[in-house]
Structure formats: C-alpha cells, structure tokens
Amino acid sequence: RKISEKYDKVFTTGCLDPKKEVNAPRVNAAFVVLARNKELPGVIDSIKSVERHFNQWFHYPYVFLNNEEFNSTFKETIRNYTSSPVEFGKIDPSSWGYPDWVDARVAKEGIAKQGDAAIMYGGMESYHHMCRFYSGFFYKHELLLKYDWYWRVEPDIKYFCDITYDPFAAMVKANKTYGFTIAVKELKETVPNIFRYASAYKRVNNITSQGLWEMFVEPKPEKEKIDELPKGDPKYDKEKPLPEDILRGEPGSGTLPEIDPEAMEGEIYNMCHFWSNFEIARLDFFRSKEYEDFFTMMDRSGGFWMERWGDAPIHSLAAGALLSPSDIHYFRDFGYRHTTIQHCPANAPARQMPRAPYFGTPDMNAIAESRHRAGDSSMKKELAEEEEYWAK
Ligand code: GDP
Ligand code: MN
C-alpha cells in the first residue's frame, strides 16, 4: 500500500503568529527529559532551544526524570531557563535495572561481551537500563500519569526553526498517535534478533499489518533470485521456533537462544526506526494492553541485555505492529538536530512519509553529518546567532 500525502499532511505551512495560537486551549501534555546530573550543560542547551523556538509562547510543563536524585544545582539551574512548571522525579529501582526474574550475572556477562565486540554502547550497563526504561516504563512514572501526551527532549538537541503552532493540538485534531522528525537505520549488531521477536509477537497474537509494518521490512529479492539462492539459506528458511516460554509470555531465562542472526523467518528487518530522542506521542498508546504485551514479550527474551536493543526500534516496531500509517505524523516542518544527525525542513521530501529504501532521507543525514564533521559554516553562523540571542 502506498503511504502518501493523503495519510499525513503537514499540519501547518508557513508561520503562524504564536501569540495568537496560544489563545487556543492547551493539551494535557508535558516535555519529558531523562538525564543525569552531570548532563546539566547539555540539558540547558536543549531547554534554551526549546524555550526560544516554542515554549516561551506555549508554556508546556517539564518533567525531569533520573534514576538517581537530581541535585539542587541541577534543579535550581533548570528553573532559571523556563517559567513553565517543572517537576523532578526519581525513577524507582523496579523500573530501572535488572528485574528479579533475570540472572544479573548472565546479563552482565552478555553486556561485557558486547563491550568486547565494540558494539556501540554495548558494554555500558547503564545504557541498557536506559533503553529498557524508555521502552517499557517511562509512561508509568507517577509524574507522567496525569498527562495524555509527551514530547521527548534529550540533552544536546537543538531546534533551529520557530515552531509557531501547538503540535500536540495538531496531533489531537488530526487524530495522530506518534510523531517523529528523523528516521534512520539502526546499527545491525545492536539488534540481531529484535525483528524475530517482534514478528513473533505479531504472529502469536494474530495481528495483521495495517500498512505500517511494511516500512520496516526489507524488500524481498525477486522470485527468480530466491530460486537462485543456495538451498537451506537460513534467511529464507521457514520459521525457526522461538523459546516456548517466551511466546507464552512467561519469565524466560533472560538469555536469547544461540541462533543465526540472519534467520528471520522470511521477513528481514531493514533496520529503519524512528529516532526516538525526538518523539511527540500519546501516552495511552504505550499504556495499552497490546503495547504492554509487546514489551513483556520482547523483555522476556533478554534482548535488552544479551543484545543492546534501543528504545527507538522497540517503539518503532510496536508502532509497526499496532498502528497504521495514518496514525503516524512526520514532523517534516521541524528543524531539529541531535549530535550529528539533523533534519532540515528545506530538504524534507515534501509530501511523502519516508519509506524504504529512501526511509529517513539518508542522503540528507549523510550530508548533515559530513558538514558537521567539516565544521559547516552555516551551522557556525547559526550557533553564533544562538549565543547572541541568549547574551541579551
Ligand atoms: P544517545 O543519544 O543514544 O547517544 O544516548 P544518550 O546518552 O543521549 O542517552 C539517551 C537519553 O537517556 C538521554 O536523555 C540521557 O540523558 C539519558 N540517559 C542515558 N543514560 C542514563 C543514565 O544512566 N541515567 C539517567 N538518568 N539518564 C540517562
Ligand atoms: Mn542523546
């Protein structure tokens, strides 16, 4: 099915007057920022950018979360950069770290192995915990229970265009569930088995795709080419069984089975995912029984430790299984950057949801990255402007 303009129009073209827009009622929503105390400078940069380009008009509240207590410097400093309501929450150990059904010793060994294999963040235990928290717990945090929508913010992000309308209200009006600005390819070695489990979830629960799932599936080779493949190629072999206890949703061993990472039951993951450091989404999507079942099954496989599953592919594959293209909004009008990857509205494909093989306009990301490395002069100018703005 073609994912086209009719499913996902730009909410607003051109600039609105934010001072008029603010007269419309607010949505029950908040910014969510998970961070460590030591990340304060990066968090401040992000808040400055969010405030300057959007929240100085709209005044949405912030919820800061941390697996440790935020110190007073962090809290006091943040309050200097926004006049919006701010709350700081500590994450309960039950939502962070190893659950009791997992053998922490085995998990730690798994993580150490990924470190040895030089998998990005693979050897970093806290990163695994962070990914699992953002996959299955953030939306249950007590400070978020009162909200229906969230907008995720990370340290070291930057908006470089004014957002002159309320994206939450636009999402509500258009009946959207999940919004993104950048979609990229995941590092294969961080998720060798993720797709096997995600497609098993679909199969076990008799879920038929509403059209979004296909965004994550590598197109199959032509029929003739399949015939040419050597017999018994695991890629196109029939399903290899997954552990029974995991399929039943019972606590598994927390260790993924030794399998050929290429064996994915005929469907192959194209590694695409919505880059989750930016997200605007409905919390009740995550709070649904379907999502909970999905998370539980993925979690029980042990993939958050034995591999380094990110929350981005988890959110994306859950959306792929449970949502339709019309539930997704591509914020192609947001100028956004996180570290080396950025989305510039001027380069955005105007009317289409990105889809394989052009998913996430990789050419643009490559350009952004190379420019960033080369110290692109337009970026320098923009940074200088930003400094000037804040110096006033
Ligand atoms: P990257 O964007 O994938 O390079 O990963 P980050 O280091 O930015 O981590 C993603 C998000 O999780 C950011 O908001 C971090 O501040 C946060 N984060 C990562 N690890 C931890 C942790 O151990 N504790 C807390 N409180 N936040 C973390
Ligand atoms: Mn980050």
Short mmCIF file of N, CA and C in Angstrom, two decimals, residues 130-247:
data_model
loop_
_atom_site.label_atom_id
_atom_site.label_comp_id
_atom_site.label_asym_id
_atom_site.label_seq_id
_atom_site.Cartn_x
_atom_site.Cartn_y
_atom_site.Cartn_z
N MET A 130 18.79 2.27 30.50
CA MET A 130 18.10 3.44 29.96
C MET A 130 17.16 3.01 28.82
N CYS A 131 17.68 2.18 27.92
CA CYS A 131 16.86 1.75 26.77
C CYS A 131 15.63 0.97 27.24
N ARG A 132 15.82 0.14 28.25
CA ARG A 132 14.69 -0.64 28.76
C ARG A 132 13.68 0.27 29.46
N PHE A 133 14.20 1.27 30.19
CA PHE A 133 13.30 2.21 30.86
C PHE A 133 12.44 2.96 29.83
N TYR A 134 13.08 3.45 28.77
CA TYR A 134 12.33 4.19 27.75
C TYR A 134 11.44 3.26 26.93
N SER A 135 11.73 1.98 26.94
CA SER A 135 10.89 1.04 26.20
C SER A 135 9.64 0.64 26.97
N GLY A 136 9.80 0.44 28.27
CA GLY A 136 8.67 -0.17 28.98
C GLY A 136 8.23 0.50 30.25
N PHE A 137 8.80 1.64 30.61
CA PHE A 137 8.49 2.19 31.94
C PHE A 137 8.21 3.68 32.03
N PHE A 138 8.78 4.49 31.16
CA PHE A 138 8.68 5.94 31.40
C PHE A 138 7.23 6.41 31.54
N TYR A 139 6.36 5.85 30.72
CA TYR A 139 4.96 6.29 30.69
C TYR A 139 4.18 5.87 31.94
N LYS A 140 4.80 5.03 32.77
CA LYS A 140 4.15 4.62 34.02
C LYS A 140 4.69 5.39 35.22
N HIS A 141 5.66 6.27 34.97
CA HIS A 141 6.20 7.02 36.09
C HIS A 141 5.11 7.89 36.70
N GLU A 142 5.11 7.99 38.03
CA GLU A 142 3.98 8.68 38.69
C GLU A 142 3.83 10.13 38.24
N LEU A 143 4.93 10.79 37.90
CA LEU A 143 4.81 12.18 37.47
C LEU A 143 4.18 12.32 36.08
N LEU A 144 4.15 11.22 35.34
CA LEU A 144 3.58 11.29 33.99
C LEU A 144 2.14 10.80 33.93
N LEU A 145 1.68 10.20 35.02
CA LEU A 145 0.35 9.58 34.97
C LEU A 145 -0.76 10.59 34.67
N LYS A 146 -0.54 11.84 35.09
CA LYS A 146 -1.59 12.85 34.87
C LYS A 146 -1.63 13.37 33.43
N TYR A 147 -0.64 12.99 32.63
CA TYR A 147 -0.58 13.51 31.26
C TYR A 147 -1.07 12.51 30.21
N ASP A 148 -1.58 13.06 29.11
CA ASP A 148 -2.04 12.23 28.00
C ASP A 148 -1.01 12.19 26.86
N TRP A 149 -0.16 13.21 26.79
CA TRP A 149 0.79 13.33 25.69
C TRP A 149 2.17 13.72 26.23
N TYR A 150 3.20 13.38 25.49
CA TYR A 150 4.53 13.84 25.88
C TYR A 150 5.34 14.20 24.64
N TRP A 151 6.35 14.99 24.91
CA TRP A 151 7.31 15.42 23.88
C TRP A 151 8.68 15.16 24.48
N ARG A 152 9.41 14.27 23.88
CA ARG A 152 10.69 13.88 24.47
C ARG A 152 11.81 14.85 24.09
N VAL A 153 12.58 15.20 25.10
CA VAL A 153 13.73 16.09 24.93
C VAL A 153 14.95 15.43 25.55
N GLU A 154 16.07 15.51 24.87
CA GLU A 154 17.33 14.98 25.39
C GLU A 154 18.35 16.09 25.54
N PRO A 155 19.39 15.84 26.31
CA PRO A 155 20.50 16.80 26.31
C PRO A 155 21.05 16.93 24.89
N ASP A 156 21.59 18.10 24.59
CA ASP A 156 22.27 18.32 23.30
C ASP A 156 21.38 18.14 22.08
N ILE A 157 20.17 18.62 22.19
CA ILE A 157 19.33 18.69 20.99
C ILE A 157 19.17 20.16 20.65
N LYS A 158 18.71 20.39 19.43
CA LYS A 158 18.58 21.77 19.01
C LYS A 158 17.45 21.89 18.00
N TYR A 159 16.59 22.87 18.24
CA TYR A 159 15.59 23.23 17.23
C TYR A 159 16.10 24.46 16.53
N PHE A 160 16.06 24.48 15.23
CA PHE A 160 16.54 25.70 14.59
C PHE A 160 15.52 26.41 13.72
N CYS A 161 14.25 26.09 13.90
CA CYS A 161 13.18 26.91 13.31
C CYS A 161 12.16 27.15 14.41
N ASP A 162 11.52 28.28 14.36
CA ASP A 162 10.43 28.50 15.33
C ASP A 162 9.28 27.54 15.05
N ILE A 163 8.72 27.03 16.10
CA ILE A 163 7.53 26.19 15.98
C ILE A 163 6.38 27.06 16.45
N THR A 164 5.59 27.52 15.50
CA THR A 164 4.65 28.60 15.82
C THR A 164 3.22 28.11 16.06
N TYR A 165 3.07 26.78 16.08
CA TYR A 165 1.75 26.24 16.40
C TYR A 165 1.93 25.15 17.45
N ASP A 166 0.83 24.71 18.02
CA ASP A 166 0.90 23.71 19.08
C ASP A 166 0.84 22.30 18.45
N PRO A 167 1.97 21.59 18.42
CA PRO A 167 1.96 20.29 17.75
C PRO A 167 1.08 19.26 18.46
N PHE A 168 0.93 19.42 19.77
CA PHE A 168 0.04 18.48 20.49
C PHE A 168 -1.40 18.66 19.99
N ALA A 169 -1.82 19.93 19.94
CA ALA A 169 -3.19 20.22 19.50
C ALA A 169 -3.39 19.74 18.06
N ALA A 170 -2.36 19.93 17.24
CA ALA A 170 -2.46 19.49 15.84
C ALA A 170 -2.56 17.97 15.76
N MET A 171 -1.82 17.29 16.62
CA MET A 171 -1.88 15.81 16.67
C MET A 171 -3.29 15.36 17.09
N VAL A 172 -3.83 16.03 18.10
CA VAL A 172 -5.17 15.67 18.58
C VAL A 172 -6.18 15.87 17.45
N LYS A 173 -6.11 17.02 16.83
CA LYS A 173 -7.06 17.37 15.79
C LYS A 173 -7.01 16.37 14.63
N ALA A 174 -5.80 15.97 14.27
CA ALA A 174 -5.63 15.06 13.13
C ALA A 174 -5.74 13.59 13.56
N ASN A 175 -6.03 13.37 14.82
CA ASN A 175 -6.19 12.01 15.34
C ASN A 175 -4.93 11.16 15.15
N LYS A 176 -3.77 11.76 15.48
CA LYS A 176 -2.49 11.07 15.35
C LYS A 176 -2.09 10.45 16.68
N THR A 177 -1.21 9.47 16.62
CA THR A 177 -0.74 8.80 17.84
C THR A 177 0.75 9.03 18.08
N TYR A 178 1.55 9.00 17.02
CA TYR A 178 3.00 9.03 17.20
C TYR A 178 3.63 9.93 16.15
N GLY A 179 4.49 10.85 16.60
CA GLY A 179 5.15 11.77 15.67
C GLY A 179 6.66 11.69 15.75
N PHE A 180 7.31 11.83 14.59
CA PHE A 180 8.77 11.78 14.52
C PHE A 180 9.29 12.86 13.58
N THR A 181 10.60 13.13 13.65
CA THR A 181 11.21 14.03 12.66
C THR A 181 12.29 13.34 11.85
N ILE A 182 12.92 12.32 12.44
CA ILE A 182 14.04 11.67 11.75
C ILE A 182 13.86 10.17 11.86
N ALA A 183 14.08 9.50 10.76
CA ALA A 183 14.10 8.04 10.78
C ALA A 183 15.43 7.60 10.17
N VAL A 184 16.10 6.72 10.86
CA VAL A 184 17.43 6.29 10.41
C VAL A 184 17.56 4.77 10.52
N LYS A 185 18.68 4.27 10.06
CA LYS A 185 18.93 2.83 10.15
C LYS A 185 19.67 2.50 11.43
N GLU A 186 19.25 1.46 12.08
CA GLU A 186 19.88 1.02 13.32
C GLU A 186 21.18 0.29 13.00
N LEU A 187 22.10 0.31 13.95
CA LEU A 187 23.33 -0.48 13.82
C LEU A 187 22.93 -1.94 14.00
N LYS A 188 23.18 -2.72 12.95
CA LYS A 188 22.72 -4.11 12.92
C LYS A 188 23.13 -4.91 14.15
N GLU A 189 24.37 -4.71 14.57
CA GLU A 189 24.91 -5.55 15.63
C GLU A 189 24.26 -5.27 17.00
N THR A 190 23.49 -4.17 17.09
CA THR A 190 22.83 -3.90 18.37
C THR A 190 21.49 -4.65 18.48
N VAL A 191 20.97 -5.11 17.35
CA VAL A 191 19.62 -5.72 17.37
C VAL A 191 19.51 -6.98 16.52
N PRO A 192 20.50 -7.90 16.59
CA PRO A 192 20.46 -9.03 15.64
C PRO A 192 19.15 -9.83 15.68
N ASN A 193 18.52 -9.94 16.85
CA ASN A 193 17.31 -10.77 16.94
C ASN A 193 16.02 -10.01 17.17
N ILE A 194 16.08 -8.69 17.17
CA ILE A 194 14.88 -7.93 17.58
C ILE A 194 13.68 -8.21 16.68
N PHE A 195 13.96 -8.36 15.40
CA PHE A 195 12.85 -8.47 14.45
C PHE A 195 12.18 -9.84 14.51
N ARG A 196 12.99 -10.84 14.83
CA ARG A 196 12.43 -12.19 15.01
C ARG A 196 11.37 -12.17 16.10
N TYR A 197 11.71 -11.49 17.20
CA TYR A 197 10.77 -11.45 18.32
C TYR A 197 9.58 -10.57 18.01
N ALA A 198 9.84 -9.44 17.37
CA ALA A 198 8.72 -8.54 17.05
C ALA A 198 7.76 -9.22 16.07
N SER A 199 8.30 -9.93 15.10
CA SER A 199 7.37 -10.58 14.17
C SER A 199 6.70 -11.78 14.83
N ALA A 200 7.39 -12.41 15.79
CA ALA A 200 6.73 -13.48 16.55
C ALA A 200 5.55 -12.92 17.36
N TYR A 201 5.74 -11.72 17.90
CA TYR A 201 4.64 -11.08 18.65
C TYR A 201 3.42 -10.91 17.75
N LYS A 202 3.68 -10.45 16.55
CA LYS A 202 2.58 -10.27 15.59
C LYS A 202 1.88 -11.59 15.31
N ARG A 203 2.71 -12.60 15.08
CA ARG A 203 2.17 -13.90 14.67
C ARG A 203 1.37 -14.55 15.81
N VAL A 204 1.98 -14.56 16.99
CA VAL A 204 1.34 -15.20 18.14
C VAL A 204 0.01 -14.53 18.47
N ASN A 205 -0.06 -13.23 18.27
CA ASN A 205 -1.28 -12.50 18.60
C ASN A 205 -2.20 -12.28 17.39
N ASN A 206 -1.90 -12.97 16.30
CA ASN A 206 -2.72 -12.85 15.07
C ASN A 206 -2.95 -11.41 14.65
N ILE A 207 -1.89 -10.64 14.67
CA ILE A 207 -2.03 -9.24 14.28
C ILE A 207 -1.73 -9.11 12.79
N THR A 208 -2.67 -8.53 12.08
CA THR A 208 -2.38 -8.29 10.67
C THR A 208 -1.96 -6.84 10.49
N SER A 209 -0.99 -6.65 9.64
CA SER A 209 -0.44 -5.32 9.45
C SER A 209 -1.51 -4.35 8.94
N GLN A 210 -1.46 -3.13 9.47
CA GLN A 210 -2.35 -2.08 8.95
C GLN A 210 -1.59 -1.22 7.95
N GLY A 211 -0.43 -1.70 7.53
CA GLY A 211 0.30 -1.00 6.48
C GLY A 211 1.59 -0.36 6.94
N LEU A 212 1.76 -0.21 8.26
CA LEU A 212 2.99 0.44 8.73
C LEU A 212 4.14 -0.56 8.86
N TRP A 213 3.79 -1.78 9.19
CA TRP A 213 4.80 -2.82 9.38
C TRP A 213 5.75 -2.90 8.18
N GLU A 214 5.18 -2.76 7.01
CA GLU A 214 5.97 -2.90 5.78
C GLU A 214 7.11 -1.89 5.70
N MET A 215 6.98 -0.79 6.44
CA MET A 215 8.07 0.19 6.45
C MET A 215 9.35 -0.38 7.03
N PHE A 216 9.20 -1.44 7.80
CA PHE A 216 10.36 -2.00 8.50
C PHE A 216 10.87 -3.29 7.88
N VAL A 217 10.26 -3.67 6.79
CA VAL A 217 10.63 -4.94 6.17
C VAL A 217 11.48 -4.70 4.92
N GLU A 218 12.62 -5.34 4.89
CA GLU A 218 13.50 -5.27 3.72
C GLU A 218 12.77 -5.91 2.54
N PRO A 219 12.73 -5.21 1.43
CA PRO A 219 12.06 -5.84 0.28
C PRO A 219 12.73 -7.16 -0.06
N LYS A 220 11.91 -8.17 -0.37
CA LYS A 220 12.47 -9.48 -0.71
C LYS A 220 13.10 -9.43 -2.10
N PRO A 221 14.12 -10.25 -2.30
CA PRO A 221 14.66 -10.32 -3.65
C PRO A 221 13.60 -10.88 -4.61
N GLU A 222 13.77 -10.58 -5.88
CA GLU A 222 12.86 -11.10 -6.89
C GLU A 222 12.75 -12.62 -6.75
N LYS A 223 11.59 -13.13 -7.15
CA LYS A 223 11.34 -14.56 -7.07
C LYS A 223 12.48 -15.37 -7.68
N GLU A 224 12.91 -14.93 -8.88
CA GLU A 224 13.96 -15.69 -9.58
C GLU A 224 15.23 -15.74 -8.73
N LYS A 225 15.49 -14.60 -8.07
CA LYS A 225 16.70 -14.54 -7.27
C LYS A 225 16.61 -15.49 -6.08
N ILE A 226 15.40 -15.60 -5.50
CA ILE A 226 15.24 -16.54 -4.39
C ILE A 226 15.56 -17.96 -4.87
N ASP A 227 15.06 -18.29 -6.08
CA ASP A 227 15.34 -19.63 -6.63
C ASP A 227 16.83 -19.86 -6.80
N GLU A 228 17.54 -18.78 -7.07
CA GLU A 228 18.98 -18.91 -7.27
C GLU A 228 19.75 -19.09 -5.96
N LEU A 229 19.09 -18.70 -4.85
CA LEU A 229 19.81 -18.78 -3.57
C LEU A 229 20.17 -20.22 -3.24
N PRO A 230 21.30 -20.42 -2.59
CA PRO A 230 21.65 -21.78 -2.22
C PRO A 230 20.56 -22.38 -1.33
N LYS A 231 20.27 -23.64 -1.55
CA LYS A 231 19.20 -24.29 -0.74
C LYS A 231 19.59 -24.24 0.74
N GLY A 232 18.58 -24.01 1.57
CA GLY A 232 18.83 -24.03 3.01
C GLY A 232 19.42 -22.73 3.54
N ASP A 233 19.42 -21.68 2.70
CA ASP A 233 19.88 -20.39 3.20
C ASP A 233 18.97 -19.99 4.37
N PRO A 234 19.55 -19.78 5.54
CA PRO A 234 18.72 -19.53 6.72
C PRO A 234 17.83 -18.30 6.58
N LYS A 235 18.24 -17.36 5.72
CA LYS A 235 17.46 -16.14 5.55
C LYS A 235 16.04 -16.44 5.10
N TYR A 236 15.93 -17.40 4.22
CA TYR A 236 14.61 -17.64 3.63
C TYR A 236 14.05 -18.99 4.05
N ASP A 237 14.66 -19.58 5.04
CA ASP A 237 14.13 -20.81 5.59
C ASP A 237 12.82 -20.54 6.31
N LYS A 238 12.05 -21.61 6.50
CA LYS A 238 10.83 -21.44 7.29
C LYS A 238 11.21 -21.11 8.73
N GLU A 239 10.20 -20.72 9.48
CA GLU A 239 10.43 -20.26 10.85
C GLU A 239 11.26 -21.23 11.68
N LYS A 240 12.20 -20.61 12.37
CA LYS A 240 12.87 -21.39 13.42
C LYS A 240 12.11 -21.08 14.70
N PRO A 241 11.80 -22.08 15.50
CA PRO A 241 10.98 -21.79 16.67
C PRO A 241 11.69 -20.90 17.69
N LEU A 242 10.90 -20.04 18.31
CA LEU A 242 11.41 -19.24 19.42
C LEU A 242 11.11 -20.01 20.70
N PRO A 243 11.82 -19.71 21.78
CA PRO A 243 11.57 -20.45 23.02
C PRO A 243 10.10 -20.35 23.44
N GLU A 244 9.52 -21.51 23.75
CA GLU A 244 8.10 -21.61 24.10
C GLU A 244 7.71 -20.70 25.26
N ASP A 245 8.55 -20.67 26.29
CA ASP A 245 8.15 -19.91 27.47
C ASP A 245 8.02 -18.43 27.15
N ILE A 246 8.85 -17.95 26.23
CA ILE A 246 8.78 -16.54 25.87
C ILE A 246 7.53 -16.27 25.06
N LEU A 247 7.20 -17.18 24.17
CA LEU A 247 5.99 -17.00 23.37
C LEU A 247 4.75 -16.99 24.26
#
